[in-house]
Amino acid sequence: MSENNDENQNTDIKEEVKEEVKEEETITEKDTQEFEEMPSKAKFTFKCTRCDKCCLSRGPIPITFYDLELWAKNGVVANFLPYLDIYNKPDGSVDLILKPLPPKPKEGAEVKRDPFSPTPIEELLEEKCPLYNKEKKECLIYDNRPLSCRTYPLEYDGKNFTIVDVECPGLSEEGMTKEELKEMRDTAKRMFYELTRMRIALPVISQLITQKVMMDLMRQNMEAMSKMSDEDRNKLDEIFKKNQENPED
């Protein structure tokens, strides 16, 4: 009787084990199927199609010490000087930039801008690069183009890579090698490092230059005053006093 009970108990245990194994197999198959149906992460591929869209509406292009060193080494710094400017950004940071040229006024439009007052950079955010030839569709400085152009549209923020222009026609273009991908990622990282370095140093350099210019102006004014005759100096003092008494005049 005891033997029969033991056999029945063993049979029941075996059946329970079979059910558990069957249930685990079912769950595993279900999980595997769901995993296979999940969309895989898109692979980044890029090939520049030379569509010129980014060059025609890029706006200010940030410049780094790496770019300045490259231009100095290749003896082309003078080619960039007319387009370099300092941009005090809305977020408080300061960038050295290639500043776009203001668009030509429309035919018949009246221009009232002060010739000594430059066009605000905020009005040039959608303008073309000043060193891109629209008619010939070519970059005039391609071999010396800034890091920002070399890594476009890929950027690195110190932790992750991001695409700053999801509508760029070159995205998802086939033909990018592993070596090209590595080079682009390395360039994006270099751009982040160099831009950070520039943003730390530029405000200090800007203050030093401003201080130097102000000191030079004061020195020149003092020298000019010392060479003036007493009569001219008295006339100048009278003008200053009149301006103080009637500032609106």
PDB file of C-alpha atoms in Angstrom, residues 74-165:
ATOM      1  CA  ASN A  74      49.044  76.797 -44.057  1.00  0.00           C
ATOM      2  CA  GLY A  75      49.558  80.562 -44.266  1.00  0.00           C
ATOM      3  CA  VAL A  76      45.903  81.425 -44.980  1.00  0.00           C
ATOM      4  CA  VAL A  77      44.849  83.297 -41.823  1.00  0.00           C
ATOM      5  CA  ALA A  78      44.517  86.578 -43.766  1.00  0.00           C
ATOM      6  CA  ASN A  79      41.825  84.992 -45.950  1.00  0.00           C
ATOM      7  CA  PHE A  80      39.592  84.498 -42.910  1.00  0.00           C
ATOM      8  CA  LEU A  81      40.167  87.722 -40.956  1.00  0.00           C
ATOM      9  CA  PRO A  82      37.451  89.787 -42.745  1.00  0.00           C
ATOM     10  CA  TYR A  83      34.821  87.238 -41.699  1.00  0.00           C
ATOM     11  CA  LEU A  84      35.852  86.546 -38.098  1.00  0.00           C
ATOM     12  CA  ASP A  85      33.712  87.985 -35.326  1.00  0.00           C
ATOM     13  CA  ILE A  86      32.896  87.402 -31.661  1.00  0.00           C
ATOM     14  CA  TYR A  87      29.365  86.204 -30.959  1.00  0.00           C
ATOM     15  CA  ASN A  88      27.875  86.681 -27.498  1.00  0.00           C
ATOM     16  CA  LYS A  89      25.287  83.915 -27.554  1.00  0.00           C
ATOM     17  CA  PRO A  90      21.889  84.095 -25.791  1.00  0.00           C
ATOM     18  CA  ASP A  91      22.947  81.299 -23.415  1.00  0.00           C
ATOM     19  CA  GLY A  92      25.833  83.439 -22.106  1.00  0.00           C
ATOM     20  CA  SER A  93      28.654  81.630 -23.895  1.00  0.00           C
ATOM     21  CA  VAL A  94      31.020  83.351 -26.314  1.00  0.00           C
ATOM     22  CA  ASP A  95      32.077  81.977 -29.695  1.00  0.00           C
ATOM     23  CA  LEU A  96      34.590  83.021 -32.296  1.00  0.00           C
ATOM     24  CA  ILE A  97      32.712  82.619 -35.567  1.00  0.00           C
ATOM     25  CA  LEU A  98      32.817  82.922 -39.318  1.00  0.00           C
ATOM     26  CA  LYS A  99      30.140  85.568 -39.682  1.00  0.00           C
ATOM     27  CA  PRO A 100      27.866  85.356 -42.746  1.00  0.00           C
ATOM     28  CA  LEU A 101      27.573  88.383 -44.989  1.00  0.00           C
ATOM     29  CA  PRO A 102      24.258  90.251 -44.799  1.00  0.00           C
ATOM     30  CA  PRO A 103      21.913  89.536 -47.717  1.00  0.00           C
ATOM     31  CA  LYS A 104      21.755  92.069 -50.512  1.00  0.00           C
ATOM     32  CA  PRO A 105      18.810  94.451 -50.118  1.00  0.00           C
ATOM     33  CA  LYS A 106      15.869  93.709 -52.344  1.00  0.00           C
ATOM     34  CA  GLU A 107      15.497  95.833 -55.425  1.00  0.00           C
ATOM     35  CA  GLY A 108      13.819  99.120 -54.552  1.00  0.00           C
ATOM     36  CA  ALA A 109      14.259  98.614 -50.806  1.00  0.00           C
ATOM     37  CA  GLU A 110      15.565 101.608 -48.853  1.00  0.00           C
ATOM     38  CA  VAL A 111      18.678 100.942 -46.775  1.00  0.00           C
ATOM     39  CA  LYS A 112      18.987 103.043 -43.605  1.00  0.00           C
ATOM     40  CA  ARG A 113      21.577 101.013 -41.694  1.00  0.00           C
ATOM     41  CA  ASP A 114      24.447 102.898 -40.069  1.00  0.00           C
ATOM     42  CA  PRO A 115      27.616 101.927 -41.998  1.00  0.00           C
ATOM     43  CA  PHE A 116      29.496 101.726 -38.684  1.00  0.00           C
ATOM     44  CA  SER A 117      26.854  99.490 -37.107  1.00  0.00           C
ATOM     45  CA  PRO A 118      27.312  95.852 -38.190  1.00  0.00           C
ATOM     46  CA  THR A 119      24.375  93.602 -38.940  1.00  0.00           C
ATOM     47  CA  PRO A 120      23.279  91.769 -35.755  1.00  0.00           C
ATOM     48  CA  ILE A 121      24.260  88.117 -35.885  1.00  0.00           C
ATOM     49  CA  GLU A 122      20.695  87.158 -34.930  1.00  0.00           C
ATOM     50  CA  GLU A 123      19.648  88.379 -38.390  1.00  0.00           C
ATOM     51  CA  LEU A 124      22.180  86.106 -40.088  1.00  0.00           C
ATOM     52  CA  LEU A 125      21.285  82.728 -38.580  1.00  0.00           C
ATOM     53  CA  GLU A 126      19.939  81.410 -41.888  1.00  0.00           C
ATOM     54  CA  GLU A 127      22.467  83.018 -44.236  1.00  0.00           C
ATOM     55  CA  LYS A 128      25.113  81.233 -46.297  1.00  0.00           C
ATOM     56  CA  CYS A 129      28.734  80.729 -45.343  1.00  0.00           C
ATOM     57  CA  PRO A 130      30.750  83.764 -46.531  1.00  0.00           C
ATOM     58  CA  LEU A 131      33.326  81.453 -48.102  1.00  0.00           C
ATOM     59  CA  TYR A 132      30.938  79.390 -50.210  1.00  0.00           C
ATOM     60  CA  ASN A 133      30.570  80.231 -53.893  1.00  0.00           C
ATOM     61  CA  LYS A 134      26.889  79.826 -54.682  1.00  0.00           C
ATOM     62  CA  GLU A 135      27.259  80.140 -58.448  1.00  0.00           C
ATOM     63  CA  LYS A 136      30.018  77.538 -58.740  1.00  0.00           C
ATOM     64  CA  LYS A 137      28.614  75.413 -55.882  1.00  0.00           C
ATOM     65  CA  GLU A 138      31.988  75.003 -54.242  1.00  0.00           C
ATOM     66  CA  CYS A 139      33.675  75.738 -50.945  1.00  0.00           C
ATOM     67  CA  LEU A 140      36.476  78.241 -51.425  1.00  0.00           C
ATOM     68  CA  ILE A 141      38.408  76.895 -48.431  1.00  0.00           C
ATOM     69  CA  TYR A 142      37.606  73.179 -48.589  1.00  0.00           C
ATOM     70  CA  ASP A 143      41.096  71.970 -47.618  1.00  0.00           C
ATOM     71  CA  ASN A 144      41.117  74.447 -44.710  1.00  0.00           C
ATOM     72  CA  ARG A 145      37.453  74.167 -43.707  1.00  0.00           C
ATOM     73  CA  PRO A 146      36.711  74.411 -39.963  1.00  0.00           C
ATOM     74  CA  LEU A 147      36.235  71.374 -37.740  1.00  0.00           C
ATOM     75  CA  SER A 148      32.548  72.207 -37.481  1.00  0.00           C
ATOM     76  CA  CYS A 149      32.184  71.666 -41.242  1.00  0.00           C
ATOM     77  CA  ARG A 150      34.237  68.469 -41.214  1.00  0.00           C
ATOM     78  CA  THR A 151      31.986  66.767 -38.668  1.00  0.00           C
ATOM     79  CA  TYR A 152      28.606  68.098 -39.886  1.00  0.00           C
ATOM     80  CA  PRO A 153      25.871  66.862 -39.310  1.00  0.00           C
ATOM     81  CA  LEU A 154      27.309  64.750 -36.476  1.00  0.00           C
ATOM     82  CA  GLU A 155      28.046  66.354 -33.100  1.00  0.00           C
ATOM     83  CA  TYR A 156      29.293  65.126 -29.735  1.00  0.00           C
ATOM     84  CA  ASP A 157      28.165  66.648 -26.409  1.00  0.00           C
ATOM     85  CA  GLY A 158      30.709  64.973 -24.147  1.00  0.00           C
ATOM     86  CA  LYS A 159      28.587  61.855 -23.615  1.00  0.00           C
ATOM     87  CA  ASN A 160      26.564  61.099 -26.733  1.00  0.00           C
ATOM     88  CA  PHE A 161      26.660  61.637 -30.470  1.00  0.00           C
ATOM     89  CA  THR A 162      23.742  63.573 -31.973  1.00  0.00           C
ATOM     90  CA  ILE A 163      22.599  64.480 -35.477  1.00  0.00           C
ATOM     91  CA  VAL A 164      22.012  68.219 -35.745  1.00  0.00           C
ATOM     92  CA  ASP A 165      20.348  68.085 -39.165  1.00  0.00           C
TER      93      ASP A 165
END
